[in-house]
CSV table of C-alpha atoms in Angstrom, one decimal:
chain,number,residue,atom,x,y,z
A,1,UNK,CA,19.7,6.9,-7.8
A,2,UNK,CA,23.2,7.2,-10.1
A,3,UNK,CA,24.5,4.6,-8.7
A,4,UNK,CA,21.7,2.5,-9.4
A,5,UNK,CA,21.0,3.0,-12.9
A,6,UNK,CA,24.7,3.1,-13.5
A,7,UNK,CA,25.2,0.2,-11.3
A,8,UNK,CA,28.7,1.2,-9.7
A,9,UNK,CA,29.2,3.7,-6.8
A,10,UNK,CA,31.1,7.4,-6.8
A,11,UNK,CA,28.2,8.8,-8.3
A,12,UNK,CA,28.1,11.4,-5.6
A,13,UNK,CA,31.6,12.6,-5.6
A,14,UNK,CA,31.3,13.1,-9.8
A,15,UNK,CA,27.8,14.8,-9.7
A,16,UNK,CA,30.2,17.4,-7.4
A,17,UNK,CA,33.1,17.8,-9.6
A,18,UNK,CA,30.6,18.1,-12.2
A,19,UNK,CA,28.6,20.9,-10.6
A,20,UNK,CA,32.1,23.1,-10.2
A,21,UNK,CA,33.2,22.6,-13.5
A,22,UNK,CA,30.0,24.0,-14.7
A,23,UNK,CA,29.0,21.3,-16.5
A,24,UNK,CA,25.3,22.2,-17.4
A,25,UNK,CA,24.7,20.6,-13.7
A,26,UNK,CA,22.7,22.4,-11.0
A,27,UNK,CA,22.5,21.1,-7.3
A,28,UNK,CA,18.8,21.5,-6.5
A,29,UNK,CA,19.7,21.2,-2.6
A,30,UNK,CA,21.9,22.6,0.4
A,31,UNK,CA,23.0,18.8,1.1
A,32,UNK,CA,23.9,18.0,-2.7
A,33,UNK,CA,21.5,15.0,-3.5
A,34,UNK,CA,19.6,15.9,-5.9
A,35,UNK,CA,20.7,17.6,-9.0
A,36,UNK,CA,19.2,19.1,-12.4
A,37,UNK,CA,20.7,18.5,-15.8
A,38,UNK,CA,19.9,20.5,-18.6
A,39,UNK,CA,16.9,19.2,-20.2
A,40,UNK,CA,18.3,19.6,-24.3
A,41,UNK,CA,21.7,17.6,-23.1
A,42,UNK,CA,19.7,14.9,-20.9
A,43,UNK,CA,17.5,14.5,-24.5
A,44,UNK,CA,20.4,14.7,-26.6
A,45,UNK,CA,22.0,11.5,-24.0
A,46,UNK,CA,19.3,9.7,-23.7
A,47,UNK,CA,18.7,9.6,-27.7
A,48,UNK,CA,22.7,8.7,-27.9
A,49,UNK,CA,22.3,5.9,-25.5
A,50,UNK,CA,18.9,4.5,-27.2
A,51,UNK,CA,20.5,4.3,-30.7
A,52,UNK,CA,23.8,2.5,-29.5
A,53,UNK,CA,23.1,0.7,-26.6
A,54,UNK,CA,19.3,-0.2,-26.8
A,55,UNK,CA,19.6,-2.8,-23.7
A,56,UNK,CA,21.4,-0.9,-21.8
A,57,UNK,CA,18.9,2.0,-22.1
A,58,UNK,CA,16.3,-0.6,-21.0
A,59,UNK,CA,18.6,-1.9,-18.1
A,60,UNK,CA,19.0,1.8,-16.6
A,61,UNK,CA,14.8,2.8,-16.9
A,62,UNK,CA,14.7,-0.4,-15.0
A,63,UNK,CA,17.2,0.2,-12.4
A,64,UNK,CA,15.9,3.6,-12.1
A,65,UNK,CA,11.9,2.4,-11.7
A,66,UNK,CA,13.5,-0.6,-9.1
A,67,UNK,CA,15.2,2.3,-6.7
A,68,UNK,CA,12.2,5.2,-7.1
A,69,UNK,CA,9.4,2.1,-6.1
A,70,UNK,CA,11.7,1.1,-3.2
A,71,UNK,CA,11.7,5.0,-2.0
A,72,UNK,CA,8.1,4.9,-2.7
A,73,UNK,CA,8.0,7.2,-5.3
A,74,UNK,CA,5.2,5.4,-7.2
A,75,UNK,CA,4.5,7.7,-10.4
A,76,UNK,CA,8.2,8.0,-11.3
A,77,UNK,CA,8.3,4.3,-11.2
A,78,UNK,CA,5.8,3.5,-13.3
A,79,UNK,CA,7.2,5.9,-16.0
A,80,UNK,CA,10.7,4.0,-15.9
A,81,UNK,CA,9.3,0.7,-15.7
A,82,UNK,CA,7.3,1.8,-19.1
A,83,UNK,CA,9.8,2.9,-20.4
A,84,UNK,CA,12.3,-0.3,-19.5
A,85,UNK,CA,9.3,-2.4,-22.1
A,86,UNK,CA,7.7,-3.9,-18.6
A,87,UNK,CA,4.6,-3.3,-19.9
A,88,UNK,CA,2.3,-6.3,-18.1
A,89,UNK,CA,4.2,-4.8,-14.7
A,90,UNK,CA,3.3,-1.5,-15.7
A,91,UNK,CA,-0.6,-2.0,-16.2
A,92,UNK,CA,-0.7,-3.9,-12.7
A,93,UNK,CA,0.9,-1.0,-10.8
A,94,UNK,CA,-1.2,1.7,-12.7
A,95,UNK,CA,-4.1,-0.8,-12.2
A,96,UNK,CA,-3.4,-0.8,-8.4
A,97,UNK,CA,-2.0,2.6,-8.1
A,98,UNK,CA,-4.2,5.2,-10.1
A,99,UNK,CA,-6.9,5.1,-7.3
A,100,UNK,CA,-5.4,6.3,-4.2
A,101,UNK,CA,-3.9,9.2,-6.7
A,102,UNK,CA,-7.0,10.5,-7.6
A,103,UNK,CA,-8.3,10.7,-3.8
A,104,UNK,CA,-5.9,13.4,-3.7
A,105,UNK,CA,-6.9,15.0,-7.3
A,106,UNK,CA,-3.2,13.9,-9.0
A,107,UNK,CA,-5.1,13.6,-12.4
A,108,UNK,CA,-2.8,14.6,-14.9
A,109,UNK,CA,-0.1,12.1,-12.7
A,110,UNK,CA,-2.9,9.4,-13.5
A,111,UNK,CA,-3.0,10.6,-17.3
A,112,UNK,CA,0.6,10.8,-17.9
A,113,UNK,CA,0.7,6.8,-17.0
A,114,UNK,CA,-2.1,6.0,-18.9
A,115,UNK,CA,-0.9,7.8,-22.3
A,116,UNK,CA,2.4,6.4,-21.6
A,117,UNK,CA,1.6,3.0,-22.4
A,118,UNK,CA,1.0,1.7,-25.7
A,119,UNK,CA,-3.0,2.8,-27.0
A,120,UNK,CA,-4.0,-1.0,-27.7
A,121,UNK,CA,-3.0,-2.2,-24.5
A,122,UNK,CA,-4.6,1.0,-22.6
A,123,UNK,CA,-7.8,0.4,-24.7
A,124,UNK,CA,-7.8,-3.6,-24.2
A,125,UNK,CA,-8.2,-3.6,-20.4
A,126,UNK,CA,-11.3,-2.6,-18.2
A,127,UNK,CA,-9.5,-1.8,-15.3
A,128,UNK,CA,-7.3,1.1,-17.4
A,129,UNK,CA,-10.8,2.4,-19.0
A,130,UNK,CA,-12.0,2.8,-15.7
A,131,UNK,CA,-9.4,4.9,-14.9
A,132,UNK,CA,-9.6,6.6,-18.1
A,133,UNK,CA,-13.1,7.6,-17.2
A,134,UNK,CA,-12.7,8.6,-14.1
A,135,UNK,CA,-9.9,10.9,-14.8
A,136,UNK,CA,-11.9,12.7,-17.5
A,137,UNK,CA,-14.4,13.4,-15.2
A,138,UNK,CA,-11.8,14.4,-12.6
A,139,UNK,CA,-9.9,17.1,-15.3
A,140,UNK,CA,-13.5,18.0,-16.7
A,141,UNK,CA,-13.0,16.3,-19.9
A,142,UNK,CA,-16.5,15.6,-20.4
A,143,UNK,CA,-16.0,14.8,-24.0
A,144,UNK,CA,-14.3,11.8,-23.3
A,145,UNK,CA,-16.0,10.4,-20.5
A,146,UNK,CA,-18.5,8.4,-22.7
A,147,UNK,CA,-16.4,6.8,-24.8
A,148,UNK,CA,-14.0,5.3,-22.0
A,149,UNK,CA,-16.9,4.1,-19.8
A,150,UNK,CA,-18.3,2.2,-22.4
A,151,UNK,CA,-14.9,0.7,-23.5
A,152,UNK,CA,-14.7,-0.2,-20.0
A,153,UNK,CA,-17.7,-2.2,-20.3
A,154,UNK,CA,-16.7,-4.0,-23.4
A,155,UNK,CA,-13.1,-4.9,-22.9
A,156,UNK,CA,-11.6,-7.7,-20.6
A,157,UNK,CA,-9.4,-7.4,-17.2
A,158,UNK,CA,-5.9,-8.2,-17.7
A,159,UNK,CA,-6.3,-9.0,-13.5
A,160,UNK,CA,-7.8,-8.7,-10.6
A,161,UNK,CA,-9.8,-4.7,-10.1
A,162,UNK,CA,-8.4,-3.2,-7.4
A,163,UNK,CA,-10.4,0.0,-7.0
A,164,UNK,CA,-13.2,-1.8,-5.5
A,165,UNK,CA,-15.2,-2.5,-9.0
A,166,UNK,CA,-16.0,-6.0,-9.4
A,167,UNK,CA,-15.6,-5.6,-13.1
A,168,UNK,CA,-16.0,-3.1,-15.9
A,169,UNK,CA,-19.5,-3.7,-16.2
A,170,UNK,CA,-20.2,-2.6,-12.6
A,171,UNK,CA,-17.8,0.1,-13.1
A,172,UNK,CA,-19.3,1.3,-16.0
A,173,UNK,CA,-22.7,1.3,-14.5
A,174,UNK,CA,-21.7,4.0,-11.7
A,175,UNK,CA,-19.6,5.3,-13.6
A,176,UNK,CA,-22.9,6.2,-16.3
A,177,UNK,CA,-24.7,7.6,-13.6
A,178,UNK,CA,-21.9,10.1,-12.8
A,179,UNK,CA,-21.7,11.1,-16.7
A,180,UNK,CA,-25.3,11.7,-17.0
A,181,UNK,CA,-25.4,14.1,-14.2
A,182,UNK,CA,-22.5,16.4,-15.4
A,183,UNK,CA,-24.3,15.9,-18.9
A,184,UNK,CA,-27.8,17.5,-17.2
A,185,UNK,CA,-29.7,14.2,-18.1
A,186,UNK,CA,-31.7,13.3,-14.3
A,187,UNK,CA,-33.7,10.3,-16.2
A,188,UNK,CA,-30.9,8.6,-17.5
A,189,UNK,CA,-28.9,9.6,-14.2
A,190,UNK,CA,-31.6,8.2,-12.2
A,191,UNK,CA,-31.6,4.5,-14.4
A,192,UNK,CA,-28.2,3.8,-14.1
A,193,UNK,CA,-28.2,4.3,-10.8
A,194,UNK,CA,-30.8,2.4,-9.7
A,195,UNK,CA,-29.1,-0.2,-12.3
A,196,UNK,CA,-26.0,-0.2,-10.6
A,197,UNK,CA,-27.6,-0.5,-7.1
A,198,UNK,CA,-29.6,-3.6,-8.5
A,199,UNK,CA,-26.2,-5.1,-10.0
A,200,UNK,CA,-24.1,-4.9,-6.8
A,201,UNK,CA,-24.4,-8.3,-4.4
A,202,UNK,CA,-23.2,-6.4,-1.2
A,203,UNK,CA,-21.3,-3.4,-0.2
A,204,UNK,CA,-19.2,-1.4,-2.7
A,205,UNK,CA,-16.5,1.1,-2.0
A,206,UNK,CA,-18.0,3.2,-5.0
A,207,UNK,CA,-21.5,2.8,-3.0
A,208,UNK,CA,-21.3,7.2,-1.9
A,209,UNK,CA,-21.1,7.7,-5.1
A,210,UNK,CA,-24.2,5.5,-6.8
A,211,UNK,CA,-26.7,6.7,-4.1
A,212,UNK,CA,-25.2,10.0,-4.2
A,213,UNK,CA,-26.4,10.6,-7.8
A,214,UNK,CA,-29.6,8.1,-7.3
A,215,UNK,CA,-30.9,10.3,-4.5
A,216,UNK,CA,-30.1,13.3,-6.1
A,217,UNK,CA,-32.2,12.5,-9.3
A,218,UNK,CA,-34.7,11.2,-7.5
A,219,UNK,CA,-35.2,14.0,-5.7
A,220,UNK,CA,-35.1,16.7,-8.6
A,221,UNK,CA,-37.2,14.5,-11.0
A,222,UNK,CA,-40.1,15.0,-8.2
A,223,UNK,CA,-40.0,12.9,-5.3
A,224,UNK,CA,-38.6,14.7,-2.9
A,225,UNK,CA,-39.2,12.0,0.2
A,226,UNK,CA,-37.8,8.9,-1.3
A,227,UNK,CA,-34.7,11.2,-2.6
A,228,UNK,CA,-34.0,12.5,0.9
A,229,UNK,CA,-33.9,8.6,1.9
A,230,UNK,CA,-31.4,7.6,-0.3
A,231,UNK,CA,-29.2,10.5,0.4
A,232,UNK,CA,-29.0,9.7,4.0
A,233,UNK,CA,-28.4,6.1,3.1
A,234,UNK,CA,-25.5,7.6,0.6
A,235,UNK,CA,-24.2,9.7,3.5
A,236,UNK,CA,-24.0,6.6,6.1
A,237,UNK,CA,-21.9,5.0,2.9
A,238,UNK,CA,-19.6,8.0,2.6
A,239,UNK,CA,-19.4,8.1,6.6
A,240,UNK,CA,-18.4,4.5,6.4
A,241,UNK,CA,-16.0,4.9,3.5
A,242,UNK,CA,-12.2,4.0,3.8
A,243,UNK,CA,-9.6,5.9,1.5
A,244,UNK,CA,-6.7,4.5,0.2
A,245,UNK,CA,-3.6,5.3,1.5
A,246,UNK,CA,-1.5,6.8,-1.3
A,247,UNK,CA,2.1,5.7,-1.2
A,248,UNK,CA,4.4,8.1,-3.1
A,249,UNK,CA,6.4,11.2,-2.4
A,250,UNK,CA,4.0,14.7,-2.7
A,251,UNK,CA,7.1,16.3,-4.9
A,252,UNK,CA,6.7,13.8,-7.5
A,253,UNK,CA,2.7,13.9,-7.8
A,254,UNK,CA,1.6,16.2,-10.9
A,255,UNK,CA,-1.0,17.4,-9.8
């Protein structure tokens, strides 16, 4: 990774001498490959290098986000190539990657990326509102759930969805059922649901979730028969549901 971002080899024989002159460097493994600076001197560099050698800075958050996405390490990536000014590249990969992250309940990864990128750009595209969303409702941040859903209906896609929405609209729809349920409100649960169902031309990966809530309010508000129906036709969705393979190193996930 040094001798990426610094673009010349030897790193590994200078991260040693550093180490044994005690150089605020810590190995952080038996074979030596990955190290630990101390966090005040790594902020005190990076400010030196910002204010004297902008482009460069750039250049290196590039290098760095081009070696961590070839090793697969997804959500260090994204923070480099944000911080490299990529911005359009960034709100593709978070577009495509936040997803598969919050199968596996990385929510504060998913957050980190979204906060990370400039608020009119994060608020101007469906596909980040959707994430938004479903993040809040993944960290319990009720509070917030509302707002970002209906931004997601509002505002346009920068590209193509590709957690299986076929726009914020439709995403917003499920996504309204969902927030009414957590919120205690069956009737309005119930509606969106059934709106969201109605919306939808054919199969959706987001369909366990939609009949999920639409069966459950529809049994709770009173009919018990037709609610049992739609559960067992939420449960065939869920049994015929595909997850996302999540590409990225466990170590680097926040969970």
């Amino acid at each position: 990774l040094c001798d990426a971002v610094t673009d010349r080899g030897g790193s590994a024989g200078l991260l040693r001498q550093m180490e044994d002159s005690n150089s605020f460097v810590i190995a952080l493994d038996d074979k030596r490959r990955w190290y630990r600076y101390h966090h005040l001197f790594r902020d005190l560099l990076l400010h030196e290098l910002r204010v004297t050698d902008p482009d460069r800075a750039l250049a290196a958050h590039r290098r760095a986000a081009g070696w961590l996405l070839g090793q697969g390490d997804t959500p260090e990536a994204i923070l480099h190539t944000i911080a490299a000014g990529d911005v359009a590249e960034a709100v593709e990969m978070v577009a495509a990657a936040w997803r598969p992250y919050s199968y596996i309940a990385a929510h504060q990864t998913i957050r980190s990326w979204l906060e990370a990128l400039p608020p009119d750009v994060h608020r101007g595209d469906a596909r980040l509102c959707v994430a938004s969303a479903v993040t809040a409702i993944g960290m319990g941040h009720l509070d917030e759930v509302g707002p970002w859903i209906e931004q997601a209906a509002r505002a346009p896609a920068a590209g193509p969805f590709h957690d299986g929405f076929s726009s914020g609209v439709a995403a917003a729809s499920c996504l309204r059922s969902v927030n009414h349920w957590l919120t205690g409100d069956l009737s309005a649960c119930h509606d969106s649901a059934l709106t969201a169902t109605d919306a939808e031309s054919g199969a959706s990966p987001w369909d366990p979730v939609t009949y999920t809530w639409l069966g459950a309010a529809t049994y709770w508000l009173g009919d018990s028969d037709e609610g049992l129906q739609r559960l067992e036709f939420a449960l065939d969705r869920c049994r015929s549901a595909t997850v996302p393979p999540v590409a990225g190193q466990p170590s680097a996930v926040r969970a």
